[in-house]
């Protein structure tokens, strides 16, 4: 799925006489916000659709959309790693689950203050992702995928085996809280519409923030590392710190989804760390388009809704998911965003 | 002193022997996985489902009146052919891509989901079983081992030995090892690389099928059996070194002992978690595993 | 902020209007069945589904509930609580079901029970037997019509102590909530009744090989082995115990009601012979109602029913009776009608205990013989049911 982008990059280099890494870096930095207009249009249309969705959705679909956005956070974090740093994580659910458990335990035993919960969950994920990232990103290619898979598996086992935090049953009874924005101004999560717009707004901010950061020189170096990591150190950049920063950032985004999940569904279970959740996030970014940032969020909405609708007619959802995997890997490696680009944007390139 | 000897003889030794047999079974599943990675850079996430197919194929053949021994010969061939078809139709078109390790991993994952669901459609959700062709228990100095498990051990060791001989002592093996190092060099000698890759898949998946037949009388047959086994097989391949045949065998024996012996002293669920811990430790300290990959002697 | 508030008001108004839509007389009574139809627990889900389909066909053919037919809506929950909750919300909020049932593993039952509570609907489990569901984690919106682990343990151990030769008991429980709680109920009852606990082991759920625990079992020289495994785990456990020659004429095998069922007995190749369990149901219960149920079930599905199908089948007669008594599907009134209800099922009379919403079920001790289950003893429900531990309503 990276092939399309890499080809695009190759043409870039070839079109420049001085086709060196330095040249590519320079070009990437200069083109700054090189998101094509098309991607921006896709993002705008999606946001518009998302904004009016609850008017038609009813409470179930509005809540399902919240869940899709939360799982979309994992997909977004997979995309940051895969699309920009070239790292396939098969364990991004670890951070979703970790944040969900920290939030659930805080609400049940420590505090009802949303901000305190947010801080604790974010800090725990921050520390954990820093330590794990420092180890994992030194492994190359598939070994990174295997390490992330292993860690998520171990976390899932530990929560499953530890009866003090609910064991295999997980924890129920997490209250539906409210956030005190300012003294006297409270937001109630109990109202699905308020909840939805709050999550939509935050996910938009996360998306815009991520795009902003990845369009700076930081993102350019990251991509240069992805494409040619052996030569970047000679240019004075240490790939380690760039990758680590991307890894920690990605973990924080997945953690946001996890932190909100117990507030939506009222419980946590070891399944939230599961391989199914991690791999589904990978399909979501595949479907939307790896390296587009908006694609994975769309992919999450599509997959979540598809599963929910199809689920009423058949229990063969694994076949469905498998076919989606195969079709996108083999025939649409640049996802729906790539398809849109080829259909509508003749001549324009979708670039990360 | 006597107590200690009795403890070693009646508690630790049986545990060791049982884990040894499990280790060989595990090595059989892991062997195909590691060969395919060694040659093609492909992590075959559908490997567990090919093992499952082996179990179901044995169940079906026996249901049609075939004997166990003919199933033992037929099933690996059938499953091998399924693997070969997978390589031909799905893996090969993906190999030219720059990120082939990632895309083939995702492709085989999709295949595994489909196979698991199809098995449920064809064979239903109930657990199926295959009767063991050998019954009875051997008494080896007060350690009791079922005859069939001794047979599984022997057959497993034989399959491992044949694989080793094939890779390190034959002309085909020389080509395989050379391909693992430098496919273009091998191609320049006029050897068709696609045949080498096809054969690797056929053989590796055939081993998974063999494991499916051999283990079905002990572990029963049901749609999620491959998925359950794969995580453990992965741990083996990672610890042994992705692509290393000797590594897979050593790691399978080692991890089976870790789990078996550890469950004498710590709660079994934590023994299972410990195996993943060992895997992670190896990944962190020596990401490429304990042994070198195929071809890099 | 004002924008959000306006939209929020719009939403509330919309929901209010929907609530006012009048129910027509012939409106179906919708029952949502969230049950595992794929994955490891699919064989149980299949029995739940068949039981529900059979009973609904029967009740609707006889004129429904005050003229209203039952309508079933199935969702596959994959024995995965996050999926179960999503599917349950769909049934409740989108399909507007009146009642929920079907959950199998205790994690799903607890999580879906909470969803039912937050949506003011009732969930009845016909399979989960973890005591916490009607105990420490009980809910006013959750009922259980099958026998829980305490009841099974009570009935089974008191029968075993009287009838099984030998006093040495060994316990095997898969290491997850249902396995742990069932095993500890077994252990407590055995000790209370004068048996000897000679050891216990807790293999992981889904363990492939039980040989690491066989040495411990052999060394303990048990007279009775009690297990809380289910499905494929029981198949592997018992075939491997047989393989290793642990199963002899002197040893008694016993365990939880879900350990050996119609769905996995066939795969054991005789290793399940003589297995004893206490359940709220046995296929050979000699009553006209049960004979009719079994013959209809076999005719419809070419398959024997097991306890999951029977308990689900029986549940719909409770629904029917409660809705008729309440003259409404209003949750509060149905709940009131279900509490203290006594009703007829294939296995006889069941009664809901008001204090914790646990059904009092006469227990039968069932023994595996060949491919069949035979009743070898009975324990009255009142004797087996144990104390009411629910503190929440």
PDB file of C-alpha atoms in Angstrom, chain A residues 55 57-61 63-64 67 71 160-161 163 166-170 172-176 181 185 187 191 193-194 197-198 261-267 269 271-272 280 304 307-309 311-312 315-317, chain C residues 1 4-5 7-12 15 37-38 49 74-76 78-83 85-87 89-91 93-96 105-108 110-111 114-115 118 130 132 137 175-178 180-181 205:
ATOM      1  CA  UNK A  55     -30.108  14.527  12.578  1.00  0.00           C
ATOM      2  CA  UNK A  57     -28.928   8.760  12.815  1.00  0.00           C
ATOM      3  CA  UNK A  58     -31.134   8.282  15.837  1.00  0.00           C
ATOM      4  CA  UNK A  59     -29.579   7.399  19.170  1.00  0.00           C
ATOM      5  CA  UNK A  60     -28.143   4.011  18.206  1.00  0.00           C
ATOM      6  CA  UNK A  61     -26.345   5.182  15.093  1.00  0.00           C
ATOM      7  CA  UNK A  63     -23.617   6.227  19.547  1.00  0.00           C
ATOM      8  CA  UNK A  64     -22.223   3.823  16.947  1.00  0.00           C
ATOM      9  CA  UNK A  67     -17.601   4.289  18.759  1.00  0.00           C
ATOM     10  CA  UNK A  71     -11.800   3.126  17.041  1.00  0.00           C
ATOM     11  CA  UNK A 160      -7.369 -11.419  31.832  1.00  0.00           C
ATOM     12  CA  UNK A 161      -5.453 -13.120  34.642  1.00  0.00           C
ATOM     13  CA  UNK A 163      -8.846 -10.834  39.275  1.00  0.00           C
ATOM     14  CA  UNK A 166     -12.060  -7.763  36.966  1.00  0.00           C
ATOM     15  CA  UNK A 167     -10.216 -10.663  35.317  1.00  0.00           C
ATOM     16  CA  UNK A 168     -11.860 -12.139  32.253  1.00  0.00           C
ATOM     17  CA  UNK A 169     -15.170 -10.405  32.980  1.00  0.00           C
ATOM     18  CA  UNK A 170     -13.690  -6.919  32.959  1.00  0.00           C
ATOM     19  CA  UNK A 172     -18.724  -2.773  34.742  1.00  0.00           C
ATOM     20  CA  UNK A 173     -20.450   0.125  36.458  1.00  0.00           C
ATOM     21  CA  UNK A 174     -18.397   2.984  35.055  1.00  0.00           C
ATOM     22  CA  UNK A 175     -20.595   6.045  35.513  1.00  0.00           C
ATOM     23  CA  UNK A 176     -21.698   8.374  32.740  1.00  0.00           C
ATOM     24  CA  UNK A 181     -15.129  22.989  31.489  1.00  0.00           C
ATOM     25  CA  UNK A 185     -20.220  25.143  32.823  1.00  0.00           C
ATOM     26  CA  UNK A 187     -21.092  19.102  29.782  1.00  0.00           C
ATOM     27  CA  UNK A 191     -26.877  13.320  26.166  1.00  0.00           C
ATOM     28  CA  UNK A 193     -25.739  14.444  20.851  1.00  0.00           C
ATOM     29  CA  UNK A 194     -23.575  16.475  23.158  1.00  0.00           C
ATOM     30  CA  UNK A 197     -20.218  16.550  18.937  1.00  0.00           C
ATOM     31  CA  UNK A 198     -17.695  16.616  21.723  1.00  0.00           C
ATOM     32  CA  UNK A 261     -14.648   4.207  25.432  1.00  0.00           C
ATOM     33  CA  UNK A 262     -15.673   3.299  29.009  1.00  0.00           C
ATOM     34  CA  UNK A 263     -17.683   6.505  29.212  1.00  0.00           C
ATOM     35  CA  UNK A 264     -19.623   5.452  26.132  1.00  0.00           C
ATOM     36  CA  UNK A 265     -20.179   1.769  26.889  1.00  0.00           C
ATOM     37  CA  UNK A 266     -19.897   1.794  30.669  1.00  0.00           C
ATOM     38  CA  UNK A 267     -17.423  -1.081  30.960  1.00  0.00           C
ATOM     39  CA  UNK A 269     -12.906  -5.923  29.190  1.00  0.00           C
ATOM     40  CA  UNK A 271     -10.967  -7.900  24.683  1.00  0.00           C
ATOM     41  CA  UNK A 272     -10.179  -4.200  24.217  1.00  0.00           C
ATOM     42  CA  UNK A 280      -9.267  -4.107  12.533  1.00  0.00           C
ATOM     43  CA  UNK A 304     -17.977  -0.142  11.879  1.00  0.00           C
ATOM     44  CA  UNK A 307     -20.317  -4.687  10.345  1.00  0.00           C
ATOM     45  CA  UNK A 308     -23.283  -3.429  12.277  1.00  0.00           C
ATOM     46  CA  UNK A 309     -25.646  -3.526   9.313  1.00  0.00           C
ATOM     47  CA  UNK A 311     -24.357  -8.391  11.280  1.00  0.00           C
ATOM     48  CA  UNK A 312     -28.154  -8.476  11.368  1.00  0.00           C
ATOM     49  CA  UNK A 315     -22.876 -14.188  11.152  1.00  0.00           C
ATOM     50  CA  UNK A 316     -20.263 -14.639   8.415  1.00  0.00           C
ATOM     51  CA  UNK A 317     -18.584 -11.367   9.303  1.00  0.00           C
TER      52      UNK A 317
ATOM     53  CA  UNK C   1     -21.633  26.183  23.327  1.00  0.00           C
ATOM     54  CA  UNK C   4     -24.365  22.270  20.920  1.00  0.00           C
ATOM     55  CA  UNK C   5     -27.188  23.018  23.311  1.00  0.00           C
ATOM     56  CA  UNK C   7     -28.762  20.506  18.681  1.00  0.00           C
ATOM     57  CA  UNK C   8     -29.008  18.639  21.948  1.00  0.00           C
ATOM     58  CA  UNK C   9     -32.533  19.981  22.428  1.00  0.00           C
ATOM     59  CA  UNK C  10     -33.468  18.892  18.915  1.00  0.00           C
ATOM     60  CA  UNK C  11     -32.260  15.431  19.735  1.00  0.00           C
ATOM     61  CA  UNK C  12     -34.232  15.223  22.941  1.00  0.00           C
ATOM     62  CA  UNK C  15     -36.523  10.980  21.056  1.00  0.00           C
ATOM     63  CA  UNK C  37     -23.218 -17.589  16.574  1.00  0.00           C
ATOM     64  CA  UNK C  38     -19.576 -17.755  15.509  1.00  0.00           C
ATOM     65  CA  UNK C  49     -31.225 -20.024  18.823  1.00  0.00           C
ATOM     66  CA  UNK C  74     -30.715 -12.393  16.446  1.00  0.00           C
ATOM     67  CA  UNK C  75     -27.323 -10.735  16.726  1.00  0.00           C
ATOM     68  CA  UNK C  76     -23.974 -12.545  16.853  1.00  0.00           C
ATOM     69  CA  UNK C  78     -18.937 -13.524  19.270  1.00  0.00           C
ATOM     70  CA  UNK C  79     -18.641 -14.069  23.070  1.00  0.00           C
ATOM     71  CA  UNK C  80     -16.877 -10.713  23.058  1.00  0.00           C
ATOM     72  CA  UNK C  81     -18.302  -8.131  25.514  1.00  0.00           C
ATOM     73  CA  UNK C  82     -17.495  -5.018  23.441  1.00  0.00           C
ATOM     74  CA  UNK C  83     -19.277  -6.606  20.461  1.00  0.00           C
ATOM     75  CA  UNK C  85     -22.738  -4.351  24.011  1.00  0.00           C
ATOM     76  CA  UNK C  86     -22.749  -2.779  20.558  1.00  0.00           C
ATOM     77  CA  UNK C  87     -25.206  -5.379  19.282  1.00  0.00           C
ATOM     78  CA  UNK C  89     -27.583  -1.283  21.913  1.00  0.00           C
ATOM     79  CA  UNK C  90     -28.641  -1.840  18.331  1.00  0.00           C
ATOM     80  CA  UNK C  91     -31.423  -4.160  19.395  1.00  0.00           C
ATOM     81  CA  UNK C  93     -32.257   1.571  20.423  1.00  0.00           C
ATOM     82  CA  UNK C  94     -32.700   0.795  16.748  1.00  0.00           C
ATOM     83  CA  UNK C  95     -34.913  -2.283  16.655  1.00  0.00           C
ATOM     84  CA  UNK C  96     -36.694  -1.257  19.878  1.00  0.00           C
ATOM     85  CA  UNK C 105     -20.149 -15.937  28.779  1.00  0.00           C
ATOM     86  CA  UNK C 106     -20.409 -14.059  32.048  1.00  0.00           C
ATOM     87  CA  UNK C 107     -18.477 -11.019  30.785  1.00  0.00           C
ATOM     88  CA  UNK C 108     -21.064 -10.468  28.060  1.00  0.00           C
ATOM     89  CA  UNK C 110     -22.732  -8.549  32.924  1.00  0.00           C
ATOM     90  CA  UNK C 111     -21.966  -5.899  30.306  1.00  0.00           C
ATOM     91  CA  UNK C 114     -25.788  -3.011  32.374  1.00  0.00           C
ATOM     92  CA  UNK C 115     -26.858  -1.826  28.912  1.00  0.00           C
ATOM     93  CA  UNK C 118     -29.370   1.926  31.270  1.00  0.00           C
ATOM     94  CA  UNK C 130     -21.381 -17.368  37.229  1.00  0.00           C
ATOM     95  CA  UNK C 132     -21.892 -12.903  40.474  1.00  0.00           C
ATOM     96  CA  UNK C 137     -23.065  -7.780  40.547  1.00  0.00           C
ATOM     97  CA  UNK C 175      -8.645 -19.936  34.754  1.00  0.00           C
ATOM     98  CA  UNK C 176     -11.305 -17.325  34.054  1.00  0.00           C
ATOM     99  CA  UNK C 177     -14.207 -15.972  36.077  1.00  0.00           C
ATOM    100  CA  UNK C 178     -16.785 -18.671  35.350  1.00  0.00           C
ATOM    101  CA  UNK C 180     -12.816 -20.009  39.036  1.00  0.00           C
ATOM    102  CA  UNK C 181     -16.155 -19.302  40.680  1.00  0.00           C
ATOM    103  CA  UNK C 205      -8.951 -21.148  29.069  1.00  0.00           C
TER     104      UNK C 205
END
